[in-house]
PDB file of C-alpha atoms in Angstrom:
ATOM      1  CA  UNK A   1      80.751 176.903  86.295  1.00 49.00           C
ATOM      2  CA  UNK A   2      79.058 173.728  87.353  1.00 58.00           C
ATOM      3  CA  UNK A   3      81.976 172.508  89.446  1.00 79.00           C
ATOM      4  CA  UNK A   4      82.754 175.892  90.955  1.00 92.00           C
ATOM      5  CA  UNK A   5      83.289 175.456  94.677  1.00 96.00           C
ATOM      6  CA  UNK A   6      81.819 177.860  97.198  1.00 97.00           C
ATOM      7  CA  UNK A   7      83.547 178.998 100.382  1.00 98.00           C
ATOM      8  CA  UNK A   8      81.198 180.621 102.889  1.00 98.00           C
ATOM      9  CA  UNK A   9      82.652 182.743 105.688  1.00 98.00           C
ATOM     10  CA  UNK A  10      80.316 183.338 108.610  1.00 98.00           C
ATOM     11  CA  UNK A  11      81.160 186.630 110.283  1.00 97.00           C
ATOM     12  CA  UNK A  12      82.941 189.776 109.113  1.00 96.00           C
ATOM     13  CA  UNK A  13      85.234 190.614 111.980  1.00 94.00           C
ATOM     14  CA  UNK A  14      89.024 190.736 111.653  1.00 94.00           C
ATOM     15  CA  UNK A  15      89.307 186.987 111.067  1.00 96.00           C
ATOM     16  CA  UNK A  16      86.470 186.800 108.554  1.00 97.00           C
ATOM     17  CA  UNK A  17      87.653 189.677 106.386  1.00 96.00           C
ATOM     18  CA  UNK A  18      91.287 188.572 106.502  1.00 96.00           C
ATOM     19  CA  UNK A  19      90.321 185.015 105.562  1.00 97.00           C
ATOM     20  CA  UNK A  20      88.161 186.203 102.667  1.00 97.00           C
ATOM     21  CA  UNK A  21      90.737 188.562 101.178  1.00 96.00           C
ATOM     22  CA  UNK A  22      93.613 186.112 101.671  1.00 97.00           C
ATOM     23  CA  UNK A  23      91.692 183.283  99.997  1.00 97.00           C
ATOM     24  CA  UNK A  24      90.627 185.578  97.170  1.00 96.00           C
ATOM     25  CA  UNK A  25      94.275 186.241  96.325  1.00 95.00           C
ATOM     26  CA  UNK A  26      95.095 182.527  96.217  1.00 96.00           C
ATOM     27  CA  UNK A  27      92.090 181.101  94.397  1.00 96.00           C
ATOM     28  CA  UNK A  28      90.975 181.407  90.792  1.00 95.00           C
ATOM     29  CA  UNK A  29      87.605 183.251  90.787  1.00 93.00           C
ATOM     30  CA  UNK A  30      86.553 181.066  87.862  1.00 94.00           C
ATOM     31  CA  UNK A  31      86.890 177.994  90.043  1.00 95.00           C
ATOM     32  CA  UNK A  32      85.986 179.286  93.510  1.00 96.00           C
ATOM     33  CA  UNK A  33      83.343 181.620  94.924  1.00 96.00           C
ATOM     34  CA  UNK A  34      83.879 183.328  98.300  1.00 98.00           C
ATOM     35  CA  UNK A  35      80.840 184.609 100.196  1.00 98.00           C
ATOM     36  CA  UNK A  36      80.871 186.521 103.476  1.00 98.00           C
ATOM     37  CA  UNK A  37      77.664 186.367 105.524  1.00 98.00           C
ATOM     38  CA  UNK A  38      77.292 188.960 108.274  1.00 97.00           C
ATOM     39  CA  UNK A  39      74.238 190.277 110.091  1.00 95.00           C
ATOM     40  CA  UNK A  40      75.466 193.894 110.015  1.00 93.00           C
ATOM     41  CA  UNK A  41      76.377 195.987 107.001  1.00 94.00           C
ATOM     42  CA  UNK A  42      79.550 197.259 108.643  1.00 93.00           C
ATOM     43  CA  UNK A  43      82.780 195.906 110.013  1.00 93.00           C
ATOM     44  CA  UNK A  44      83.353 197.371 113.472  1.00 92.00           C
ATOM     45  CA  UNK A  45      86.945 198.210 114.390  1.00 91.00           C
ATOM     46  CA  UNK A  46      86.542 197.382 118.076  1.00 91.00           C
ATOM     47  CA  UNK A  47      90.036 198.435 119.266  1.00 91.00           C
ATOM     48  CA  UNK A  48      88.980 202.066 118.731  1.00 92.00           C
ATOM     49  CA  UNK A  49      85.601 201.902 120.477  1.00 94.00           C
ATOM     50  CA  UNK A  50      87.119 203.440 123.604  1.00 94.00           C
ATOM     51  CA  UNK A  51      87.682 206.634 121.604  1.00 91.00           C
ATOM     52  CA  UNK A  52      83.954 206.980 120.999  1.00 90.00           C
ATOM     53  CA  UNK A  53      83.184 206.167 124.631  1.00 92.00           C
ATOM     54  CA  UNK A  54      85.422 209.053 125.721  1.00 94.00           C
ATOM     55  CA  UNK A  55      84.797 211.561 122.915  1.00 85.00           C
ATOM     56  CA  UNK A  56      83.921 214.977 124.309  1.00 80.00           C
ATOM     57  CA  UNK A  57      81.535 217.495 122.837  1.00 69.00           C
ATOM     58  CA  UNK A  58      80.769 220.639 124.793  1.00 67.00           C
ATOM     59  CA  UNK A  59      77.213 220.614 123.480  1.00 59.00           C
ATOM     60  CA  UNK A  60      76.726 216.868 123.514  1.00 53.00           C
ATOM     61  CA  UNK A  61      73.437 215.285 122.502  1.00 55.00           C
ATOM     62  CA  UNK A  62      72.440 211.713 121.777  1.00 53.00           C
ATOM     63  CA  UNK A  63      72.320 212.492 118.060  1.00 58.00           C
ATOM     64  CA  UNK A  64      75.693 214.177 117.687  1.00 57.00           C
ATOM     65  CA  UNK A  65      77.467 211.103 118.992  1.00 55.00           C
ATOM     66  CA  UNK A  66      76.284 209.037 116.049  1.00 57.00           C
ATOM     67  CA  UNK A  67      78.516 211.111 113.771  1.00 62.00           C
ATOM     68  CA  UNK A  68      81.494 209.260 115.252  1.00 65.00           C
ATOM     69  CA  UNK A  69      80.210 206.015 113.774  1.00 72.00           C
ATOM     70  CA  UNK A  70      82.215 206.439 110.568  1.00 74.00           C
ATOM     71  CA  UNK A  71      85.491 206.412 112.484  1.00 75.00           C
ATOM     72  CA  UNK A  72      85.101 202.764 113.530  1.00 88.00           C
ATOM     73  CA  UNK A  73      82.386 201.337 111.263  1.00 89.00           C
ATOM     74  CA  UNK A  74      83.439 200.464 107.718  1.00 91.00           C
ATOM     75  CA  UNK A  75      80.868 199.370 105.086  1.00 93.00           C
ATOM     76  CA  UNK A  76      81.511 195.766 104.088  1.00 96.00           C
ATOM     77  CA  UNK A  77      80.473 196.456 100.513  1.00 94.00           C
ATOM     78  CA  UNK A  78      83.241 199.040 100.302  1.00 94.00           C
ATOM     79  CA  UNK A  79      85.814 196.653 101.785  1.00 95.00           C
ATOM     80  CA  UNK A  80      85.138 193.928  99.204  1.00 95.00           C
ATOM     81  CA  UNK A  81      84.259 196.249  96.313  1.00 93.00           C
ATOM     82  CA  UNK A  82      87.481 195.690  94.361  1.00 93.00           C
ATOM     83  CA  UNK A  83      87.699 191.972  95.040  1.00 95.00           C
ATOM     84  CA  UNK A  84      85.890 188.844  93.879  1.00 95.00           C
ATOM     85  CA  UNK A  85      84.431 188.349  97.358  1.00 97.00           C
ATOM     86  CA  UNK A  86      80.634 188.561  97.611  1.00 96.00           C
ATOM     87  CA  UNK A  87      78.995 190.030 100.700  1.00 96.00           C
ATOM     88  CA  UNK A  88      75.581 188.949 101.931  1.00 97.00           C
ATOM     89  CA  UNK A  89      73.882 190.718 104.836  1.00 97.00           C
ATOM     90  CA  UNK A  90      71.756 188.252 106.757  1.00 97.00           C
ATOM     91  CA  UNK A  91      71.461 186.260 109.969  1.00 97.00           C
ATOM     92  CA  UNK A  92      72.465 182.597 109.971  1.00 97.00           C
ATOM     93  CA  UNK A  93      69.701 180.606 111.653  1.00 97.00           C
ATOM     94  CA  UNK A  94      71.025 177.046 111.215  1.00 97.00           C
ATOM     95  CA  UNK A  95      74.017 175.103 109.873  1.00 97.00           C
ATOM     96  CA  UNK A  96      73.650 171.610 108.425  1.00 98.00           C
ATOM     97  CA  UNK A  97      77.159 170.208 108.145  1.00 96.00           C
ATOM     98  CA  UNK A  98      76.025 166.914 106.590  1.00 97.00           C
ATOM     99  CA  UNK A  99      74.115 168.576 103.753  1.00 97.00           C
ATOM    100  CA  UNK A 100      76.565 171.517 103.707  1.00 98.00           C
ATOM    101  CA  UNK A 101      73.819 174.109 103.866  1.00 98.00           C
ATOM    102  CA  UNK A 102      73.348 177.192 106.023  1.00 97.00           C
ATOM    103  CA  UNK A 103      69.848 178.566 106.582  1.00 98.00           C
ATOM    104  CA  UNK A 104      69.390 182.328 106.506  1.00 98.00           C
ATOM    105  CA  UNK A 105      66.743 184.615 107.936  1.00 97.00           C
ATOM    106  CA  UNK A 106      65.953 186.598 104.783  1.00 96.00           C
ATOM    107  CA  UNK A 107      67.635 184.803 101.881  1.00 96.00           C
ATOM    108  CA  UNK A 108      67.356 181.292 100.504  1.00 97.00           C
ATOM    109  CA  UNK A 109      69.473 178.541 102.039  1.00 97.00           C
ATOM    110  CA  UNK A 110      73.099 178.748 100.943  1.00 97.00           C
ATOM    111  CA  UNK A 111      75.104 175.693  99.924  1.00 97.00           C
ATOM    112  CA  UNK A 112      78.798 175.557 100.743  1.00 98.00           C
ATOM    113  CA  UNK A 113      81.745 173.311  99.991  1.00 98.00           C
ATOM    114  CA  UNK A 114      83.808 174.831 102.777  1.00 98.00           C
ATOM    115  CA  UNK A 115      82.562 176.834 105.766  1.00 98.00           C
ATOM    116  CA  UNK A 116      84.733 179.193 107.809  1.00 98.00           C
ATOM    117  CA  UNK A 117      83.144 180.221 111.106  1.00 97.00           C
ATOM    118  CA  UNK A 118      84.437 183.554 112.447  1.00 96.00           C
ATOM    119  CA  UNK A 119      81.434 184.760 114.433  1.00 92.00           C
ATOM    120  CA  UNK A 120      83.423 186.451 117.169  1.00 85.00           C
ATOM    121  CA  UNK A 121      82.862 186.301 120.900  1.00 86.00           C
ATOM    122  CA  UNK A 122      80.449 187.282 123.641  1.00 88.00           C
ATOM    123  CA  UNK A 123      81.123 188.974 126.959  1.00 91.00           C
ATOM    124  CA  UNK A 124      81.897 186.618 129.816  1.00 91.00           C
ATOM    125  CA  UNK A 125      80.316 187.903 133.031  1.00 94.00           C
ATOM    126  CA  UNK A 126      81.788 184.983 135.003  1.00 91.00           C
ATOM    127  CA  UNK A 127      78.387 184.423 136.662  1.00 95.00           C
ATOM    128  CA  UNK A 128      78.944 187.447 138.895  1.00 94.00           C
ATOM    129  CA  UNK A 129      75.494 188.368 140.276  1.00 96.00           C
ATOM    130  CA  UNK A 130      74.153 191.642 138.905  1.00 96.00           C
ATOM    131  CA  UNK A 131      77.128 192.338 136.647  1.00 95.00           C
ATOM    132  CA  UNK A 132      75.310 191.973 133.336  1.00 96.00           C
ATOM    133  CA  UNK A 133      72.222 193.860 134.527  1.00 97.00           C
ATOM    134  CA  UNK A 134      74.007 196.834 136.079  1.00 96.00           C
ATOM    135  CA  UNK A 135      77.102 197.340 133.955  1.00 97.00           C
ATOM    136  CA  UNK A 136      77.898 198.810 130.554  1.00 97.00           C
ATOM    137  CA  UNK A 137      79.413 196.599 127.871  1.00 96.00           C
ATOM    138  CA  UNK A 138      81.836 197.859 125.212  1.00 95.00           C
ATOM    139  CA  UNK A 139      81.398 195.682 122.130  1.00 93.00           C
ATOM    140  CA  UNK A 140      79.492 197.892 119.684  1.00 91.00           C
ATOM    141  CA  UNK A 141      79.298 201.520 118.575  1.00 88.00           C
ATOM    142  CA  UNK A 142      75.982 201.786 120.414  1.00 87.00           C
ATOM    143  CA  UNK A 143      77.671 200.589 123.617  1.00 94.00           C
ATOM    144  CA  UNK A 144      80.380 203.230 123.270  1.00 92.00           C
ATOM    145  CA  UNK A 145      77.898 206.014 122.597  1.00 87.00           C
ATOM    146  CA  UNK A 146      75.816 204.953 125.594  1.00 91.00           C
ATOM    147  CA  UNK A 147      78.830 205.066 127.934  1.00 95.00           C
ATOM    148  CA  UNK A 148      79.735 208.566 126.810  1.00 91.00           C
ATOM    149  CA  UNK A 149      76.180 209.887 126.930  1.00 88.00           C
ATOM    150  CA  UNK A 150      75.345 208.268 130.271  1.00 94.00           C
ATOM    151  CA  UNK A 151      78.409 209.812 131.893  1.00 96.00           C
ATOM    152  CA  UNK A 152      77.504 213.230 130.538  1.00 93.00           C
ATOM    153  CA  UNK A 153      73.923 212.777 131.731  1.00 94.00           C
ATOM    154  CA  UNK A 154      75.149 211.773 135.189  1.00 96.00           C
ATOM    155  CA  UNK A 155      77.195 214.940 135.597  1.00 96.00           C
ATOM    156  CA  UNK A 156      74.403 217.040 134.135  1.00 95.00           C
ATOM    157  CA  UNK A 157      71.827 215.610 136.528  1.00 96.00           C
ATOM    158  CA  UNK A 158      74.044 216.313 139.538  1.00 96.00           C
ATOM    159  CA  UNK A 159      74.762 219.824 138.273  1.00 96.00           C
ATOM    160  CA  UNK A 160      71.068 220.490 137.690  1.00 95.00           C
ATOM    161  CA  UNK A 161      70.046 219.617 141.262  1.00 95.00           C
ATOM    162  CA  UNK A 162      73.187 221.238 142.721  1.00 94.00           C
ATOM    163  CA  UNK A 163      74.209 218.014 144.387  1.00 92.00           C
ATOM    164  CA  UNK A 164      77.820 216.868 144.614  1.00 91.00           C
ATOM    165  CA  UNK A 165      78.862 213.374 145.600  1.00 95.00           C
ATOM    166  CA  UNK A 166      81.775 211.016 145.128  1.00 97.00           C
ATOM    167  CA  UNK A 167      81.634 209.234 141.757  1.00 98.00           C
ATOM    168  CA  UNK A 168      83.410 205.895 141.339  1.00 98.00           C
ATOM    169  CA  UNK A 169      83.899 204.555 137.811  1.00 98.00           C
ATOM    170  CA  UNK A 170      84.955 200.900 137.751  1.00 97.00           C
ATOM    171  CA  UNK A 171      86.327 199.170 134.655  1.00 97.00           C
ATOM    172  CA  UNK A 172      86.179 195.379 134.720  1.00 95.00           C
ATOM    173  CA  UNK A 173      89.134 193.891 132.881  1.00 93.00           C
ATOM    174  CA  UNK A 174      92.709 195.063 132.514  1.00 94.00           C
ATOM    175  CA  UNK A 175      93.255 194.029 128.914  1.00 93.00           C
ATOM    176  CA  UNK A 176      94.053 196.401 126.071  1.00 93.00           C
ATOM    177  CA  UNK A 177      90.514 197.783 125.903  1.00 93.00           C
ATOM    178  CA  UNK A 178      90.231 198.277 129.653  1.00 95.00           C
ATOM    179  CA  UNK A 179      93.588 200.026 129.956  1.00 96.00           C
ATOM    180  CA  UNK A 180      93.014 202.266 126.938  1.00 96.00           C
ATOM    181  CA  UNK A 181      89.528 203.138 128.154  1.00 97.00           C
ATOM    182  CA  UNK A 182      90.838 204.047 131.617  1.00 97.00           C
ATOM    183  CA  UNK A 183      93.559 206.256 130.142  1.00 96.00           C
ATOM    184  CA  UNK A 184      91.242 208.159 127.803  1.00 97.00           C
ATOM    185  CA  UNK A 185      88.460 208.280 130.370  1.00 97.00           C
ATOM    186  CA  UNK A 186      90.622 210.349 132.698  1.00 97.00           C
ATOM    187  CA  UNK A 187      90.824 213.170 130.160  1.00 96.00           C
ATOM    188  CA  UNK A 188      87.126 212.882 129.372  1.00 96.00           C
ATOM    189  CA  UNK A 189      86.238 213.202 133.053  1.00 97.00           C
ATOM    190  CA  UNK A 190      88.485 216.271 133.337  1.00 97.00           C
ATOM    191  CA  UNK A 191      86.446 217.958 130.599  1.00 96.00           C
ATOM    192  CA  UNK A 192      83.111 216.898 132.105  1.00 96.00           C
ATOM    193  CA  UNK A 193      84.153 218.318 135.467  1.00 97.00           C
ATOM    194  CA  UNK A 194      85.104 221.582 133.806  1.00 96.00           C
ATOM    195  CA  UNK A 195      81.860 221.645 131.816  1.00 94.00           C
ATOM    196  CA  UNK A 196      79.692 221.109 134.894  1.00 95.00           C
ATOM    197  CA  UNK A 197      81.920 222.829 137.496  1.00 96.00           C
ATOM    198  CA  UNK A 198      82.447 219.552 139.335  1.00 97.00           C
ATOM    199  CA  UNK A 199      85.279 218.802 141.749  1.00 96.00           C
ATOM    200  CA  UNK A 200      87.678 216.486 139.934  1.00 97.00           C
ATOM    201  CA  UNK A 201      88.969 214.958 143.156  1.00 97.00           C
ATOM    202  CA  UNK A 202      85.498 213.574 143.813  1.00 97.00           C
ATOM    203  CA  UNK A 203      85.705 211.303 140.752  1.00 98.00           C
ATOM    204  CA  UNK A 204      87.781 208.112 140.773  1.00 98.00           C
ATOM    205  CA  UNK A 205      88.553 205.608 138.016  1.00 98.00           C
ATOM    206  CA  UNK A 206      89.505 202.059 138.974  1.00 97.00           C
ATOM    207  CA  UNK A 207      90.490 199.045 136.885  1.00 97.00           C
ATOM    208  CA  UNK A 208      89.757 195.605 138.324  1.00 95.00           C
ATOM    209  CA  UNK A 209      91.759 192.740 136.849  1.00 94.00           C
ATOM    210  CA  UNK A 210      91.850 189.137 138.063  1.00 91.00           C
ATOM    211  CA  UNK A 211      95.348 188.552 136.708  1.00 90.00           C
ATOM    212  CA  UNK A 212      98.596 189.783 138.185  1.00 89.00           C
ATOM    213  CA  UNK A 213      99.306 192.332 135.453  1.00 89.00           C
ATOM    214  CA  UNK A 214      97.651 194.704 132.989  1.00 89.00           C
ATOM    215  CA  UNK A 215      97.838 193.925 129.270  1.00 76.00           C
TER     216      UNK A 215
END
């Protein structure tokens, strides 16, 4: 249809998917087109990333951890398969609000009548020196796998050289993710200590929160 309006949704997190599916139910597909643009092919269910970061495998390797990806990463094509929503995997490089055009890295420029921006958030390091360089983030599946593997590698390296020392694990942020991670991490550390014959009382887990309470 010549006068068919196009709604472009930038980002496929919770807000982007919910907006797309809610609009699809309310609008006539003959009169409106809904397009989701996201740089990744999957929607990541971030509330469950802590489960990957603390998943235990007695014979852990870097590769075996990737099998957990399916538990938190859902293909966007599958999510919108039975709807009129169209998914486009690409990176938005520019937005021209006057001309109502978004420029993409791999596809041709996309015209829109309405643009919904749901691109998510970035980690705030609060300008604390060294924090970004020397800490682990927990925003992606790769981040979660790295936390789990690095902890296992730490215990393995100490076991290999027969050297025991106090290990302090610090979690920055007492929100839902920080609290859940701390809770599950305790059990994960128990299993690592058993696996590598390490003294559990030499490992501490601390949550640092600027506010007066934990979420």
